[in-house]
Coordinates of C-alpha atoms in Angstrom, one line a residue:
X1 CA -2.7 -4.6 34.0
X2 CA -2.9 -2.1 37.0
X3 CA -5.1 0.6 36.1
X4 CA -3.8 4.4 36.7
X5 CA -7.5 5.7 38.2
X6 CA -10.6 3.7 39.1
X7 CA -14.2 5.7 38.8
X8 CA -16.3 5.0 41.5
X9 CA -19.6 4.4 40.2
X10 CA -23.3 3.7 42.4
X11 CA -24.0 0.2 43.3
X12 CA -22.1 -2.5 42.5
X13 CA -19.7 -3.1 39.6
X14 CA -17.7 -6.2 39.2
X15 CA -14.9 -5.1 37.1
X16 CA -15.1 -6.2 33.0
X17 CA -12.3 -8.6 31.9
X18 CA -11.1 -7.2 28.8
X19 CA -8.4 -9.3 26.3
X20 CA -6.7 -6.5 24.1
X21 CA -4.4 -8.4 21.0
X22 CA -1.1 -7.3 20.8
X23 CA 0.8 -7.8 17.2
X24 CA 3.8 -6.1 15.7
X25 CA 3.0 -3.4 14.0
X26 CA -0.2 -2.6 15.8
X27 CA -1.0 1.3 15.5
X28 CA -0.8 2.6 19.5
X29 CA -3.7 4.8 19.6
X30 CA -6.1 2.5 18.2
X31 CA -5.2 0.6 21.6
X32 CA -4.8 3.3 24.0
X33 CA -8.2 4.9 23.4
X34 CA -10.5 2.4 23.9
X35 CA -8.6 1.2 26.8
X36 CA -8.1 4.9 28.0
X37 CA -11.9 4.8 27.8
X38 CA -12.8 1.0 29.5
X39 CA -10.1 0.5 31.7
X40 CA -11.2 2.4 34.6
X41 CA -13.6 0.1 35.0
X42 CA -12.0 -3.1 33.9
X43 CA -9.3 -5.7 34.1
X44 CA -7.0 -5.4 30.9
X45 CA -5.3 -8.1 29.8
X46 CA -2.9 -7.1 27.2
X47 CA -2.6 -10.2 25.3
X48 CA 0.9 -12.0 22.9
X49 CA 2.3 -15.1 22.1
X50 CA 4.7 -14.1 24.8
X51 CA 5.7 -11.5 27.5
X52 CA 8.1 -9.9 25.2
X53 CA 7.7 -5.8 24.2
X54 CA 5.7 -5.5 20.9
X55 CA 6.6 -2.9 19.1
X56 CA 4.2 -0.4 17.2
X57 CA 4.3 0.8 13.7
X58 CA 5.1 4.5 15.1
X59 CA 8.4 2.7 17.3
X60 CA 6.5 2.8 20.7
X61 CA 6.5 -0.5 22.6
X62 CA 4.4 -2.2 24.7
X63 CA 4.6 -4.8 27.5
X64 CA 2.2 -7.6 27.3
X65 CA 0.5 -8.7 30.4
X66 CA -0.2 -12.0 29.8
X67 CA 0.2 -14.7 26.6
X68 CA -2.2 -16.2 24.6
X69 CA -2.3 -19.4 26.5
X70 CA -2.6 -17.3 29.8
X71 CA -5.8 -15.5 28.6
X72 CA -8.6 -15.7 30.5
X73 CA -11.5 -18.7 29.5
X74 CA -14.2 -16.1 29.4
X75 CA -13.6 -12.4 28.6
X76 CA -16.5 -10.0 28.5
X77 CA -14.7 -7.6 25.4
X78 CA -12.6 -9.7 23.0
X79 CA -10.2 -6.7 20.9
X80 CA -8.6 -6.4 18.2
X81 CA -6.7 -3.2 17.4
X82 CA -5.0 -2.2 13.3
X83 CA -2.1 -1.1 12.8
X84 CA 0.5 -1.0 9.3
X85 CA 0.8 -5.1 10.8
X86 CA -2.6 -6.1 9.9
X87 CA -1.4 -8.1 6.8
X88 CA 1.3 -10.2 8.9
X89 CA -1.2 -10.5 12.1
X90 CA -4.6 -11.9 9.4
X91 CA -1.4 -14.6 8.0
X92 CA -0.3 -15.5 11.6
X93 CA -2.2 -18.8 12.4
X94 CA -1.4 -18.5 16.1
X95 CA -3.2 -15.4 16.7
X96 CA -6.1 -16.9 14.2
X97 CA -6.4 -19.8 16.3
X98 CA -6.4 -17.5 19.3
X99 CA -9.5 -15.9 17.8
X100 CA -11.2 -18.6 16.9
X101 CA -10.8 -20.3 20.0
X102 CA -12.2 -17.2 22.7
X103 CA -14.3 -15.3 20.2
X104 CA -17.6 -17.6 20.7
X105 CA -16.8 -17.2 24.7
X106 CA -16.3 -13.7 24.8
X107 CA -19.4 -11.9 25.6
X108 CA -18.5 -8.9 22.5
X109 CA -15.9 -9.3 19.8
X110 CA -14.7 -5.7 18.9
X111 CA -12.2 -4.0 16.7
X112 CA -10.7 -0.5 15.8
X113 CA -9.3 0.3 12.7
X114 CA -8.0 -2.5 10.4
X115 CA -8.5 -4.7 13.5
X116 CA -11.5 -5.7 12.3
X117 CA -9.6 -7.6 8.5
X118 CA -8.0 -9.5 11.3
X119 CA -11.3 -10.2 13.0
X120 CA -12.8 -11.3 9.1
X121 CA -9.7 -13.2 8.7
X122 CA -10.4 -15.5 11.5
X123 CA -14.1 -15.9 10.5
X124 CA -15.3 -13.8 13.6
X125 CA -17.5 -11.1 11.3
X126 CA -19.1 -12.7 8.3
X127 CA -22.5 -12.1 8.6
X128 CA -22.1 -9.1 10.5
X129 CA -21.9 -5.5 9.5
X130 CA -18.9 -3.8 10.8
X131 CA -16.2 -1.0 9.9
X132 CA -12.7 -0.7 9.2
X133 CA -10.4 2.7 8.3
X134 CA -11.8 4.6 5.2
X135 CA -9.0 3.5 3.0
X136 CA -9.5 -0.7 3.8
X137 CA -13.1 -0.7 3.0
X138 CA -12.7 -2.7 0.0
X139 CA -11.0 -4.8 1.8
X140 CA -13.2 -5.7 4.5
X141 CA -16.2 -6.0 1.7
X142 CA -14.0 -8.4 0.1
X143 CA -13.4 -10.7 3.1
X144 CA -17.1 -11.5 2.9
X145 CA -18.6 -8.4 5.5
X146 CA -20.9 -5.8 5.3
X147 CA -18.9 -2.7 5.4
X148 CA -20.8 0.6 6.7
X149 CA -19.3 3.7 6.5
X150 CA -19.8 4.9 10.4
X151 CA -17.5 6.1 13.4
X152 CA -18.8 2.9 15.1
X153 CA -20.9 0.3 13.9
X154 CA -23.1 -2.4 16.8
X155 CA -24.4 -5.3 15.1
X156 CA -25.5 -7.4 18.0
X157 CA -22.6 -8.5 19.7
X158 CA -19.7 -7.3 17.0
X159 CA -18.7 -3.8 17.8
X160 CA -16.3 -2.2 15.5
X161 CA -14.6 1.2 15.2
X162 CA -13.2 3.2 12.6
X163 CA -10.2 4.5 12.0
X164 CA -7.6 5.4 14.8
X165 CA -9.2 7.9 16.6
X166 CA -12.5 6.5 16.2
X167 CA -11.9 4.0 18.5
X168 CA -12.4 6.9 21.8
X169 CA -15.8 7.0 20.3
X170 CA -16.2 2.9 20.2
X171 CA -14.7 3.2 24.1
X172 CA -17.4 5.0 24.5
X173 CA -20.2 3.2 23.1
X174 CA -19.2 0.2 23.9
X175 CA -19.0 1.4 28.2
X176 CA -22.6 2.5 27.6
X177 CA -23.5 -0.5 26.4
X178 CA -21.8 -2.0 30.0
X179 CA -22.4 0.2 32.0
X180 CA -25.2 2.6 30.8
X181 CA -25.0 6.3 29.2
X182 CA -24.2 7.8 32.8
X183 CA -21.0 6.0 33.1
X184 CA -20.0 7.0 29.4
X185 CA -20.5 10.3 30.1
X186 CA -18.4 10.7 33.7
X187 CA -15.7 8.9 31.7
X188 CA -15.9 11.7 28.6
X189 CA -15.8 14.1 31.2
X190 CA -12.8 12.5 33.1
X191 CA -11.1 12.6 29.6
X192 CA -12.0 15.7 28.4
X193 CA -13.1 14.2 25.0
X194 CA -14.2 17.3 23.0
X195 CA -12.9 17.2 19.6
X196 CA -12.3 20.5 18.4
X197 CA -9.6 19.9 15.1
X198 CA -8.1 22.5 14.2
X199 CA -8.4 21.2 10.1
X200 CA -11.6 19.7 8.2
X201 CA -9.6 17.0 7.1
X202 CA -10.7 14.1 9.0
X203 CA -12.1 12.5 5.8
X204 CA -11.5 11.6 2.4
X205 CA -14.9 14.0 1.3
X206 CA -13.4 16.5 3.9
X207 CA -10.0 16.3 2.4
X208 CA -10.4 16.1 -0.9
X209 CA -9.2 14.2 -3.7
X210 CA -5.6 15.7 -3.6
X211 CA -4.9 15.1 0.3
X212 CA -6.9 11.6 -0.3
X213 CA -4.4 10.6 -2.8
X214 CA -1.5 11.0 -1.3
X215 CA -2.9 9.4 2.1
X216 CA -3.9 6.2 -0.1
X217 CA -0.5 6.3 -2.2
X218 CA 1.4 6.1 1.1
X219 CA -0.8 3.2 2.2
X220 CA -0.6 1.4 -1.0
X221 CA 1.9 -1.4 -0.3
X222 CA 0.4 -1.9 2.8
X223 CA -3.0 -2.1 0.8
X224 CA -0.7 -4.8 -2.3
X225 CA -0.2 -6.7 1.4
X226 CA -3.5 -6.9 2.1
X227 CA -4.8 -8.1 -1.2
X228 CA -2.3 -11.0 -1.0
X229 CA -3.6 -12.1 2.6
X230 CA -6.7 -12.0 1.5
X231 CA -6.1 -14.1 -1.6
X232 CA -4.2 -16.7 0.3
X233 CA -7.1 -17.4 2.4
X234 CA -9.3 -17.8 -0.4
X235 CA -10.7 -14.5 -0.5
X236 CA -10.5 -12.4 -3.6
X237 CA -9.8 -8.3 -2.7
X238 CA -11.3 -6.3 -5.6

């Protein structure tokens, strides 16, 4: 993937290989953040089962750059974005394989969102504490991890983001980790990453029970979805 800008940074800096999963129904911010964040200093490899567009759940597409089978050996970030196709991505043996196979050669395994259900689904987080969106905590708790309620949670070489947006803030933490606090910052800066919403309603304690109910009755049958994955694979959702 050609990157739009590089940051020029003191003393040498191989550029990071980075494998981003594509799936149907992925959510497109919870990809373009972090890579809006790493890129600039990276490779990206956006990754399918072929070279065909994958469409998101809001109707934007997106052009792999490379298949599964074309993915490189050894990737330094291994990640997994969520999306309203989490449930159909955590049944899909092929991308479960995939996972499997480069997760213990990739130097982290990440996620955003509901990326990290599809991370749990291939065995790639038990024993590890990680996060997920507010509303598929249960979930994630129920696929056998320890679910913290953070923006970003680091457990040794799992690095998982929250919800959607969240995952500027795992960009970011995860480039410090690479490439050290000074580079996180210049690309912040570059970015212009100063959240200043214009609502408190960023979560469910923010919100309220009123807002937080209708959020979580519009997810619901993605939630029923869920459940049943989850089941399938042996793994009770309460």
């Amino acid at each position: 993937m050609k990157e739009a800008y590089e940051l020029k940074l003191p003393g040498p800096q191989p550029l990071l290989q980075i494998g981003m999963v594509l799936y149907p129904g992925l959510t497109a911010l919870d990809l373009i953040g972090p890579q809006s964040v790493l890129g600039p200093h990276a490779t990206t490899h956006l990754l399918w089962k072929t070279r065909a567009l994958v469409t998101s759940d809001s109707g934007v597409s997106i052009q792999p750059t490379a298949t599964f089978g074309d993915c490189p050996d050894n990737l330094d970030i291994l990640f997994v974005p969520g999306g309203l196709g989490t449930s159909d991505a955590m049944a899909d043996e092929e991308i479960l394989a995939f996972l499997r196979d480069r997760g213990p050669r990739s130097r982290y395994v990440t996620s955003v969102c509901t990326g990290s259900l599809i991370l749990a689904a291939a065995g790639l987080m038990q024993g590890y504490k990680a996060t997920t969106h507010w509303a598929t905590r249960h979930i994630l708790e129920a696929l056998g991890v320890e679910c913290v309620r953070a923006r970003v949670v680091v457990d040794r070489n799992r690095i998982s983001g929250g919800g959607v947006t969240a995952g500027i803030d795992f960009g970011l933490a995860l480039l410090a980790l690479l490439r050290g606090d000074d580079a996180a910052k210049l690309t912040q800066l570059m970015l212009e990453y100063d959240p200043a919403p214009p609502f408190n309603a960023g979560t469910p304690e923010a919100a309220g029970p009123e807002l937080t109910r209708l959020v979580l009755s519009a997810l619901e049958p993605d939630d029923r979805k869920m459940r049943k994955v989850a089941a399938e694979i042996g793994i009770s959702a309460s």
